[in-house]
XYZ file of C-alpha atoms in Angstrom:
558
model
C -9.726 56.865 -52.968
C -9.672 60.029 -50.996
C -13.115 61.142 -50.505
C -15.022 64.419 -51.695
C -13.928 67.396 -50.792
C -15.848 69.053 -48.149
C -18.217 72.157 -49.614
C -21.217 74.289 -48.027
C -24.132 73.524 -50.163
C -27.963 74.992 -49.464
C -28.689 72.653 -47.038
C -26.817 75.176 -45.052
C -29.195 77.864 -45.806
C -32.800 78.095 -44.219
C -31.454 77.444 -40.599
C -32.187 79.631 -37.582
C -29.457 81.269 -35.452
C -28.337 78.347 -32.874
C -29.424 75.513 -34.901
C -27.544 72.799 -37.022
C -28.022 69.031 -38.425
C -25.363 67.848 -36.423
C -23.209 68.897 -32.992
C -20.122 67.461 -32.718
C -18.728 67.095 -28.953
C -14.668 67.403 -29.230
C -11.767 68.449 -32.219
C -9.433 65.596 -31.950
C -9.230 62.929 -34.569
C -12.038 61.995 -34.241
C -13.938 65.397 -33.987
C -11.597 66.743 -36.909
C -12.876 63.560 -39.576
C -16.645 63.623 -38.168
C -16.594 67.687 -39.031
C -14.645 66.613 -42.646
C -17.058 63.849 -43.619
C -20.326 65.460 -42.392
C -19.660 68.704 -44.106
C -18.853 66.513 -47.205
C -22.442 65.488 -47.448
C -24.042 68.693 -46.825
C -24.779 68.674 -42.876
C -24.219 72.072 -41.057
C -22.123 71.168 -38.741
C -20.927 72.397 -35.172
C -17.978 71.290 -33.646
C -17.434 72.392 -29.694
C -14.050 72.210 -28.428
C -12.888 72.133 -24.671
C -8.937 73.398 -25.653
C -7.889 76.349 -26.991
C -6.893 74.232 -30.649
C -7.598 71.447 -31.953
C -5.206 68.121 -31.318
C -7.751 66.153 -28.704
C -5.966 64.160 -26.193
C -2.109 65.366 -28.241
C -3.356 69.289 -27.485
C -3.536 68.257 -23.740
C -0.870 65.714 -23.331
C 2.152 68.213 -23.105
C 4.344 66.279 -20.868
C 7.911 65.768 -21.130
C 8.411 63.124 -23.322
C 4.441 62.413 -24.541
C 5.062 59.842 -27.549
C 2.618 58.187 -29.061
C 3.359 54.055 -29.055
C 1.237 53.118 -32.402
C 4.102 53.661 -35.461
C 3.455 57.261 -37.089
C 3.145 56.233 -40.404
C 0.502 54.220 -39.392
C -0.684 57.014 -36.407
C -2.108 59.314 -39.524
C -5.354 59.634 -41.212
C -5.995 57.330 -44.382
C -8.649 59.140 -45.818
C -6.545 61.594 -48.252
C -4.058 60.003 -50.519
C -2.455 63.310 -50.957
C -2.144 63.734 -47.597
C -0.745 60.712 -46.640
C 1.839 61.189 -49.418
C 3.059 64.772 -48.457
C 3.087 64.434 -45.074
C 6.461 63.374 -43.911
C 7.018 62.251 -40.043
C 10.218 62.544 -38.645
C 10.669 59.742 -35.973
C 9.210 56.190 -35.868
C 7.086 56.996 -33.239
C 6.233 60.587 -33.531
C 6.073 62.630 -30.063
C 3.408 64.926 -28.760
C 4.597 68.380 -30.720
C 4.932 66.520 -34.148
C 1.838 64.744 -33.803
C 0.145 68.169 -32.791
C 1.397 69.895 -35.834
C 0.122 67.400 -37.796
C -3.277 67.672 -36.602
C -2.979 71.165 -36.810
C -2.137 70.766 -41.028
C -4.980 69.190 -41.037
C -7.262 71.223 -39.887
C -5.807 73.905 -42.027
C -5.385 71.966 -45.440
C -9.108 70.712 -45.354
C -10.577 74.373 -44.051
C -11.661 72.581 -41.101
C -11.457 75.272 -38.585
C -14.599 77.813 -38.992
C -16.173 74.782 -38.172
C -14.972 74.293 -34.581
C -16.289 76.674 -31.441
C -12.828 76.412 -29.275
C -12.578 77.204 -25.578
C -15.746 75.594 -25.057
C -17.069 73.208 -23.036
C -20.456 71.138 -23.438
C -22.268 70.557 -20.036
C -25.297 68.760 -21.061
C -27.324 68.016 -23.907
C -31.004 66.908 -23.761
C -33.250 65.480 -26.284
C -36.726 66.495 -27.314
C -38.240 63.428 -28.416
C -41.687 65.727 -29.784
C -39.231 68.417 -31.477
C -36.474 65.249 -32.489
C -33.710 67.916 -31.453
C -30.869 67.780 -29.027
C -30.421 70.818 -27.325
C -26.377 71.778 -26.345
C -25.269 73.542 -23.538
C -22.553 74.925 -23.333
C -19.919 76.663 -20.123
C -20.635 79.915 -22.183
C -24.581 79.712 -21.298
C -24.853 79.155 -25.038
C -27.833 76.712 -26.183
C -27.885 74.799 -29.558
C -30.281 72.195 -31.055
C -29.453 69.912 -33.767
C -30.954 66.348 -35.020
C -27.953 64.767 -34.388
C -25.674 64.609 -31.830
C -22.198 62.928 -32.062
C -19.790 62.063 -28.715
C -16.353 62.564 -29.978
C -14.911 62.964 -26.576
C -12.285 60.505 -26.734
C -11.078 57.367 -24.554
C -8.533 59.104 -22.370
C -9.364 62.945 -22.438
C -10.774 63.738 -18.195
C -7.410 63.304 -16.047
C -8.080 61.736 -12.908
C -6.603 63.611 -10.491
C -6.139 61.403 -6.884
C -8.200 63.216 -3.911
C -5.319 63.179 -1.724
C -5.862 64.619 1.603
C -3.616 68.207 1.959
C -3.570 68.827 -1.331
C -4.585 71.927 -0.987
C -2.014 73.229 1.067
C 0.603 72.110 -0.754
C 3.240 75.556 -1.233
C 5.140 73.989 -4.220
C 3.246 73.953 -8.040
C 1.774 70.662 -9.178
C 0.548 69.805 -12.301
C -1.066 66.391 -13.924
C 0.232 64.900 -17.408
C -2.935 65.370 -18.937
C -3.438 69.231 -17.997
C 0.400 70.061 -18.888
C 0.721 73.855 -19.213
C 1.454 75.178 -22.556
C 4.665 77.056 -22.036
C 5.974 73.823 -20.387
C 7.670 73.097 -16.886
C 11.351 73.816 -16.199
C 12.258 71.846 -12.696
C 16.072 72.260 -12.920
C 17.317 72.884 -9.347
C 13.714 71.216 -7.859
C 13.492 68.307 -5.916
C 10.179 66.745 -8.056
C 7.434 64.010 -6.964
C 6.407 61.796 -9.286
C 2.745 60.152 -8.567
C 2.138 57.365 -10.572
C 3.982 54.601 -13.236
C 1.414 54.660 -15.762
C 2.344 55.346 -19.542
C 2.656 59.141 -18.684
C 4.737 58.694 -15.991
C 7.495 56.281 -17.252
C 7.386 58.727 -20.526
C 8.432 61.632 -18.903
C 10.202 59.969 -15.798
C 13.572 59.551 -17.849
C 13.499 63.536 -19.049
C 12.112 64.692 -15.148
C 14.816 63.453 -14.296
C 17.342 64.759 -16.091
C 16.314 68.360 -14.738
C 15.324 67.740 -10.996
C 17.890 68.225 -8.575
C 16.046 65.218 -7.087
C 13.507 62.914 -8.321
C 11.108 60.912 -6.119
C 8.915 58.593 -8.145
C 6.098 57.105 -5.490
C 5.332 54.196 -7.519
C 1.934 51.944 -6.213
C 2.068 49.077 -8.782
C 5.069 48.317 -11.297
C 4.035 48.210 -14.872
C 5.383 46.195 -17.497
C 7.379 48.424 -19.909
C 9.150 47.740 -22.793
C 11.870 49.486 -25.143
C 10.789 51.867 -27.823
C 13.974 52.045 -30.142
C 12.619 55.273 -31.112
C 14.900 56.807 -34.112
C 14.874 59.409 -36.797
C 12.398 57.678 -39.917
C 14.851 56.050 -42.547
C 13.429 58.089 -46.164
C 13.722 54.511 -48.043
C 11.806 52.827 -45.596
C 9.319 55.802 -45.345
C 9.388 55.324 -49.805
C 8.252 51.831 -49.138
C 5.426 52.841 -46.873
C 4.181 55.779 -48.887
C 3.865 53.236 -52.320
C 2.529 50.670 -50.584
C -0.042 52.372 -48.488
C -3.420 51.592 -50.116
C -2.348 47.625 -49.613
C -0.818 48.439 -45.864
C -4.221 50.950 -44.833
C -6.549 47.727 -46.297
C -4.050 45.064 -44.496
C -4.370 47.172 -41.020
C -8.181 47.852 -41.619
C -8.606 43.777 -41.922
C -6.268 43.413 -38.158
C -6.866 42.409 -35.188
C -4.745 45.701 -33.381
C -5.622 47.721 -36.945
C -2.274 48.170 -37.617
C -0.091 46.094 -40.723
C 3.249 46.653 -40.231
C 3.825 44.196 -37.007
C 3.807 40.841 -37.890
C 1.056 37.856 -37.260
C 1.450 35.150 -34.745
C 1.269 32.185 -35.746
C 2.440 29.875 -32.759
C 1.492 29.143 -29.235
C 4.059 30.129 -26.877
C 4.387 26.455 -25.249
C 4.375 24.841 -28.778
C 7.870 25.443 -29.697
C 11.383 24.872 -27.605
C 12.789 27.240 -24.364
C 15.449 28.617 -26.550
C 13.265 29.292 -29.539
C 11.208 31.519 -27.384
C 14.266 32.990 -25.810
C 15.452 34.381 -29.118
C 12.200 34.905 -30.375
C 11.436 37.113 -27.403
C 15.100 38.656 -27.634
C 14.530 39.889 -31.228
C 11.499 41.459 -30.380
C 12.935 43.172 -27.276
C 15.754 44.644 -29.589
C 13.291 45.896 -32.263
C 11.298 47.797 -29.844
C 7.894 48.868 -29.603
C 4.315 47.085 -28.732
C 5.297 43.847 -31.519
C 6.854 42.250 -28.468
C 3.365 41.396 -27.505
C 2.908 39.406 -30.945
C 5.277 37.032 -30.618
C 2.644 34.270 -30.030
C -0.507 33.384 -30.365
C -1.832 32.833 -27.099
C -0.498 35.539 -24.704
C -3.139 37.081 -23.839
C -5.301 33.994 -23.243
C -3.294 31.690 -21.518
C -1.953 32.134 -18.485
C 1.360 29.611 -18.483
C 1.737 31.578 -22.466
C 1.863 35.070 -20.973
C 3.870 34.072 -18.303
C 6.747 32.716 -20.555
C 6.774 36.467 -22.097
C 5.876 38.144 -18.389
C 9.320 36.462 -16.920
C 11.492 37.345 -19.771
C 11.016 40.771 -18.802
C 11.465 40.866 -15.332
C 14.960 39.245 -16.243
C 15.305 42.176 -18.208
C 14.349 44.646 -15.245
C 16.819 42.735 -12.649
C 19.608 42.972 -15.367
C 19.056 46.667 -16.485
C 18.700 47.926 -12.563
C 22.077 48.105 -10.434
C 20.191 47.973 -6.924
C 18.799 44.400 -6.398
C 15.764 46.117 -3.829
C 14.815 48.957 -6.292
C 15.151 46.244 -8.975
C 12.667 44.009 -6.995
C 10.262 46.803 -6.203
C 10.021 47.504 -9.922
C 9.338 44.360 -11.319
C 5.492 43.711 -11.685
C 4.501 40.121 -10.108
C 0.214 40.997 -9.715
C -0.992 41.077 -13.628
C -0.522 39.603 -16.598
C 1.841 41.243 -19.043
C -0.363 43.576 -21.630
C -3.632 43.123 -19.439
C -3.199 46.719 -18.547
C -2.028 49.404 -21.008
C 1.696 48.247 -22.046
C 3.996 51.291 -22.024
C 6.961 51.382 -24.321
C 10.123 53.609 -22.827
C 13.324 55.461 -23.597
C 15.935 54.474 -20.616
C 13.190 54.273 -18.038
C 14.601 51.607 -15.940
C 17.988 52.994 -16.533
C 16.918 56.278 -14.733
C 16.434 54.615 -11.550
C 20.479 53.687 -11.416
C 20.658 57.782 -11.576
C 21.727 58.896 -7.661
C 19.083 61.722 -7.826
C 16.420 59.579 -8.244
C 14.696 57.568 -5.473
C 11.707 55.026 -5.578
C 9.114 54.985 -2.817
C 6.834 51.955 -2.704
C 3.649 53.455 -1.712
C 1.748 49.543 -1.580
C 3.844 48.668 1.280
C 3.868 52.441 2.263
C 1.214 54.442 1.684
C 0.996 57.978 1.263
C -1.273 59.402 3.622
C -1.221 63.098 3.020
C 0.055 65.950 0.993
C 1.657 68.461 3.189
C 2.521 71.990 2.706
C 6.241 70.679 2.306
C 5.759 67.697 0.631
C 4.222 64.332 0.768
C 3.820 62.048 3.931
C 3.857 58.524 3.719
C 3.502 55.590 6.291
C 7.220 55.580 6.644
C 8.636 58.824 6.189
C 8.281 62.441 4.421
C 9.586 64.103 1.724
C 10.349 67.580 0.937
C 9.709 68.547 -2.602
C 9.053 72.115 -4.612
C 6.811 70.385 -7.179
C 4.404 67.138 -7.687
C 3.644 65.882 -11.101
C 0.155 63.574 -10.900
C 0.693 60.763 -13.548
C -2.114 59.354 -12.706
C -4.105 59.043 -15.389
C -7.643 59.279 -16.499
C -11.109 58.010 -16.183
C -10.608 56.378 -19.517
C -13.656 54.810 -22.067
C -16.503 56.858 -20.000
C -15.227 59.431 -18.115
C -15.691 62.481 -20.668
C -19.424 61.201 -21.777
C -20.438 60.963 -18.108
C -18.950 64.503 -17.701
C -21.609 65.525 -19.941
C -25.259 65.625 -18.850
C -26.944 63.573 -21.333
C -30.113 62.826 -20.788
C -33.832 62.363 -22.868
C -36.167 65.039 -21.932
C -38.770 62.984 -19.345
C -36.557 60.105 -19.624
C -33.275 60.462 -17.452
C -30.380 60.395 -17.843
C -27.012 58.891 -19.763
C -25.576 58.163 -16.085
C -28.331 56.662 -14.616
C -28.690 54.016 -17.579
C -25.137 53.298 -17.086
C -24.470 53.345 -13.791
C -23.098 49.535 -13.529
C -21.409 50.028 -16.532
C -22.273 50.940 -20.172
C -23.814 49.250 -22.192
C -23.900 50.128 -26.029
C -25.342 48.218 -29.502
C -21.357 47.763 -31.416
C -19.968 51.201 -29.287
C -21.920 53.418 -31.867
C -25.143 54.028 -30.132
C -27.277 53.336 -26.642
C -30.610 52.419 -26.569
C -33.134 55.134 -25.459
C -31.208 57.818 -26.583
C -32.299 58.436 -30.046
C -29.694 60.322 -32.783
C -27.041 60.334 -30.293
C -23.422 58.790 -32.014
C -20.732 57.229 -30.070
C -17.538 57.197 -31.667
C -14.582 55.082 -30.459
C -17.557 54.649 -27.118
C -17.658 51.724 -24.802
C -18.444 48.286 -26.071
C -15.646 49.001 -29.322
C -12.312 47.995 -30.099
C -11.389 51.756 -29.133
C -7.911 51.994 -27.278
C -7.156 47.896 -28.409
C -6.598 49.237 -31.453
C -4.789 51.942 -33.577
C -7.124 54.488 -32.855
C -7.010 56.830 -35.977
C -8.058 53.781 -37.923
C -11.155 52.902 -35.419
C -11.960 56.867 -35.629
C -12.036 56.342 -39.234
C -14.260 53.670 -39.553
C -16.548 54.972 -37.169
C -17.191 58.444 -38.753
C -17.331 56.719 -41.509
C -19.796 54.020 -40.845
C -21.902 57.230 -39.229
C -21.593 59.118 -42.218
C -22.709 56.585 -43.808
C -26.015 55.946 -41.396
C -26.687 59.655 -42.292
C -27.107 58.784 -45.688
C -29.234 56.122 -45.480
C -31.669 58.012 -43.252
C -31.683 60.965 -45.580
C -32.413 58.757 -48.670
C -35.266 56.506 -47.227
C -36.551 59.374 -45.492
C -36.463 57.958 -42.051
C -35.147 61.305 -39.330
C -34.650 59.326 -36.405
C -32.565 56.083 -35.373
C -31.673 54.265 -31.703
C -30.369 51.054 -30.521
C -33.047 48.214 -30.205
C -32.836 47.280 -26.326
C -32.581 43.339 -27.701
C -29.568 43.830 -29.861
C -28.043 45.759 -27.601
C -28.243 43.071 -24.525
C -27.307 40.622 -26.843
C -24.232 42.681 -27.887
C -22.884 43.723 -24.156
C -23.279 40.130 -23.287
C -20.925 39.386 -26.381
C -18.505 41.690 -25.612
C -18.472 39.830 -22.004
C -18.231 36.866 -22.935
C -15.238 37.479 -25.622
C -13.774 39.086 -22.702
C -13.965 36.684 -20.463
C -11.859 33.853 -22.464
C -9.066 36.432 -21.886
C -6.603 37.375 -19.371
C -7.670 40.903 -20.068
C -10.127 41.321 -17.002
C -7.850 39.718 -14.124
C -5.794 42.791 -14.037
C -6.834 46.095 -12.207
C -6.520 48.544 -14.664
C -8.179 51.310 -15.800
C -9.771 49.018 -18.870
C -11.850 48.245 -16.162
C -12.218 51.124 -14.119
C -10.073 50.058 -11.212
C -8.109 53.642 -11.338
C -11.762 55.774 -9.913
C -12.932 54.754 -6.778
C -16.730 53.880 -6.922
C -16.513 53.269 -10.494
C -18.305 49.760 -11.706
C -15.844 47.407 -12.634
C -16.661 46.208 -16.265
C -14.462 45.000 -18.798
C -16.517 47.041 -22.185
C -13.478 46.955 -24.894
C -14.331 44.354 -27.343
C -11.191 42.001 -27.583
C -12.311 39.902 -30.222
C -10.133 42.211 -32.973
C -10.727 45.146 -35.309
C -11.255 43.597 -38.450
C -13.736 40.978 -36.874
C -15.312 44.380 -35.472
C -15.247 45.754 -38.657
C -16.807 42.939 -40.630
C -19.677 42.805 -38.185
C -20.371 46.811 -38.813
C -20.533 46.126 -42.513
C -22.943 43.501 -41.694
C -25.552 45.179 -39.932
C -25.687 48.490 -41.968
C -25.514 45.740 -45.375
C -28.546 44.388 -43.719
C -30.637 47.304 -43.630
C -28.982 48.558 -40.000
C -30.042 45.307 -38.332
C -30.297 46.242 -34.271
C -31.022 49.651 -34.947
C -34.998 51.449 -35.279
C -35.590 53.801 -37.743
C -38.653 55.980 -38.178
C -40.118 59.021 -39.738
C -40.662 61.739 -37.166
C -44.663 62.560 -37.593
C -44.920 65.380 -34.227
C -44.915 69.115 -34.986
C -41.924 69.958 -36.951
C -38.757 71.944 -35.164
C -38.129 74.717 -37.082
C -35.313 72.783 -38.879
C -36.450 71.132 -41.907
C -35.573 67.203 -41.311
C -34.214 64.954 -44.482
């Protein structure tokens, strides 16, 4: 059912310049629904925004090639019926532009926009526990204050950029994927470097590529990839999807990955014959896209399982590259296949049979410096006119931490945190009272489809709201128990995986100094899900309510 739509009502009246019910930290999905719901029930709203639009992550993300790897009929918002039926994507998994412009109808169809402060970015927010505000502030020496404060900063939205030596005298332009200019790159004619093998980088490898007079990708650890078989939508197949969507949005919400339209293992890998798995893998491979890693139950808990599915595509690697070293060197041999982020590709492994493109190993050569002309490794150096970074980001915490949160006479976010977060379900951290996670550390987040975690998050928020406003209660936190007990779950589901053996950024092993913790909980959306229901059902079990009895701010609380 789609929701109410959103109206001003006279809540918003009555409110000093500067001061709102709720701040909202970021305009991607997540921002965009938080700003939709909230307004729905009333809350003046303010929604800061780092870009120049909205779009998140997708308004950033302007490489060539950027493509999201979730299905784009199932990549969209649920929460309008209407919109879900007139919206028609035009590839099965849309790219970056299409993806942007749908963000971007958003925003417009559901007036979303006056809401949303743009070229702005928060640097700290600080709550007054004897006024119950936070105060906001912002790069533009603006100050806020609001009850509530809500962290829609996203997973993967501060780039890591690698502090390589020289860099600064480098005479060529570089750029990183996740800071790609607006009007674009053109690097015909250039010889390009390539830093990193990540999702980004074996995206827009292939398309590099095609442009650079020479390509040198300086690759430190091969990463599993697998085939997109991206293609134009088929309109009956899209017909299907559109009248079945109520019973597809329920059957993804009730997931493990919250997504319906890949199918359910039902096997272990080692239960069933050599040439069973052989075509069962093979059918996968040739339909493309992230359902490879479903073929079986157990891949991602046993190791002997996951290696059956691991080998199958390094034969695919050896077959698909011509020269037996460069083959070699590409073929990952130190993690588990889909214990860090699994890429899907368009002829990325092809690309390295191109003569203008070369691979440089930098694990058994290192790079040791960025030079004027180029880059130096160990070995040798290379002269190049431009250097793309596709290295990455400090993903799950990275954009929070950026942020100076901290509780007036209290400290601070980072210190709390500083061998790794620790949240009650993702949604809130003890200590910090009114303060909203969404998709944060100790979640499903980026295990999942992510639109559908943003939408049960905002939603379950909304929701908290609500309840506060009705029993008259103006403040809420994390209870330090439930909170220990719920980090220590999220371990230990973690642990009976293969997920934490690899060094990825899931755990932090991209940022040097960063605490290596393993905070995505694995045990599946819909169990997730369930357990949210349970604990607001039970009168927000884990969480500490209370009336706020100091001297009033000078916004009236609910």
């Amino acid at each position: 059912m789609e929701k109410t739509k959103p109206t001003r009502n006279s809540l918003d009246r009555g409110h000093a310049a500067g001061t709102f019910d709720v701040v909202v930290v970021g305009a991607g999905f997540a921002g965009l629904y938080a700003l939709y719901r909230l307004r729905a029930l009333g809350y003046r709203v303010k929604v800061f925004e780092a870009g120049g639009g909205v779009g998140g992550t997708w308004f950033w993300n302007r490489y060539p090639g950027a493509r999201c790897d979730v299905e784009s009929t199932e990549y969209s918002y649920s929460f309008s019926e209407d919109l879900q039926q007139q919206w028609n994507w035009t590839e099965r998994f849309a790219g970056q532009p299409e993806i942007l412009k749908y963000i971007n109808h958003v925003a417009d169809r559901f007036n979303l926009r006056d809401g949303i402060q743009f070229d702005t970015r928060v640097l700290s927010a600080e709550f007054d526990a004897d006024g119950n505000r936070w105060s906001v502030n912002t790069d533009r020496g603006e100050v806020v204050t609001a009850q509530f404060c809500v962290m829609a900063t996203g997973n993967l939205s501060l780039p890591n950029v690698p502090k390589f030596k020289g860099l600064d005298t480098f005479s060529g332009n570089w750029y990183h994927t996740g800071l790609w200019p607006t009007e674009g790159v053109d690097f015909t004619g250039l010889r390009v470097g390539v830093i990193g093998t990540g999702s980004s980088g074996i995206q827009s490898i292939p398309i590099i590529a095609q442009q650079a007079r020479h390509l040198y990708v300086f690759q430190r650890t091969p990463n599993f990839s697998l085939p997109a078989r991206n293609a134009p939508l088929d309109p009956a197949r899209v017909e299907v999807i559109k009248k079945n969507y109520p019973a597809l949005r329920e059957a993804a919400r009730r997931s493990k990955g919250a997504n319906a339209l890949y199918s359910v293992p039902d096997k272990s890998a080692l239960e069933v014959a050599p040439e069973e798995r052989e075509r069962a893998y093979s059918e996968r491979w040739d339909i493309g896209g992230l359902n490879y890693l479903r073929a079986y139950t157990d891949l991602f808990v046993n190791k002997d399982a996951n290696e059956t599915a691991a080998e199958f595509i390094r034969r695919k690697i050896r077959a698909m590259v011509r020269a037996k070293e460069t083959a070699e060197a590409l073929v990952p041999k130190d993690h588990y296949v889909g214990t860090k982020r699994p890429c899907t590709d368009t002829d990325y492994y092809e690309t390295f049979n191109r003569e203008n493109v070369t691979l440089i190993d930098v694990k058994r050569s290192p790079i040791l410096q960025v030079i004027a002309t180029g880059v130096q490794t160990q070995d040798a150096q290379y002269e190049l006119d431009a250097l793309v970074f596709a290295t990455g980001y400090d993903a799950i915490t990275g954009a929070l931490l950026n942020i100076d949160i901290s509780v007036k006479g209290a400290g601070g976010l980072a210190q709390k945190w500083v061998n790794g977060p620790r949240t009650y379900l993702g949604l809130m951290t003890a200590g910090f009272p009114n303060l909203f996670f969404i998709t944060g550390p100790g979640s499903p987040s980026v295990l999942t489809n992510v639109v559908v975690a943003i939408e049960q998050h905002v939603d379950w928020i909304a929701d908290c709201l609500k309840h506060l406003r009705a029993s008259g209660a103006e403040r809420i936190e994390a209870d330090l128990a439930h909170e220990n007990q719920w980090v220590s779950h999220v371990d230990d589901v973690a642990a009976a995986t293969l997920f934490p053996t690899a060094n990825s950024w899931y755990v932090g092993a991209n940022i040097p100094g960063k605490p290596r913790t393993f905070t995505i909980y694995v045990g599946g959306f819909g169990i997730y899900r369930e357990k949210c229901f349970e604990v607001a059902a039970n009168n927000y079990a884990g969480f500490v309510m209370s009336r706020f009895s100091a001297a009033r701010s000078s916004t009236p609380s609910r």
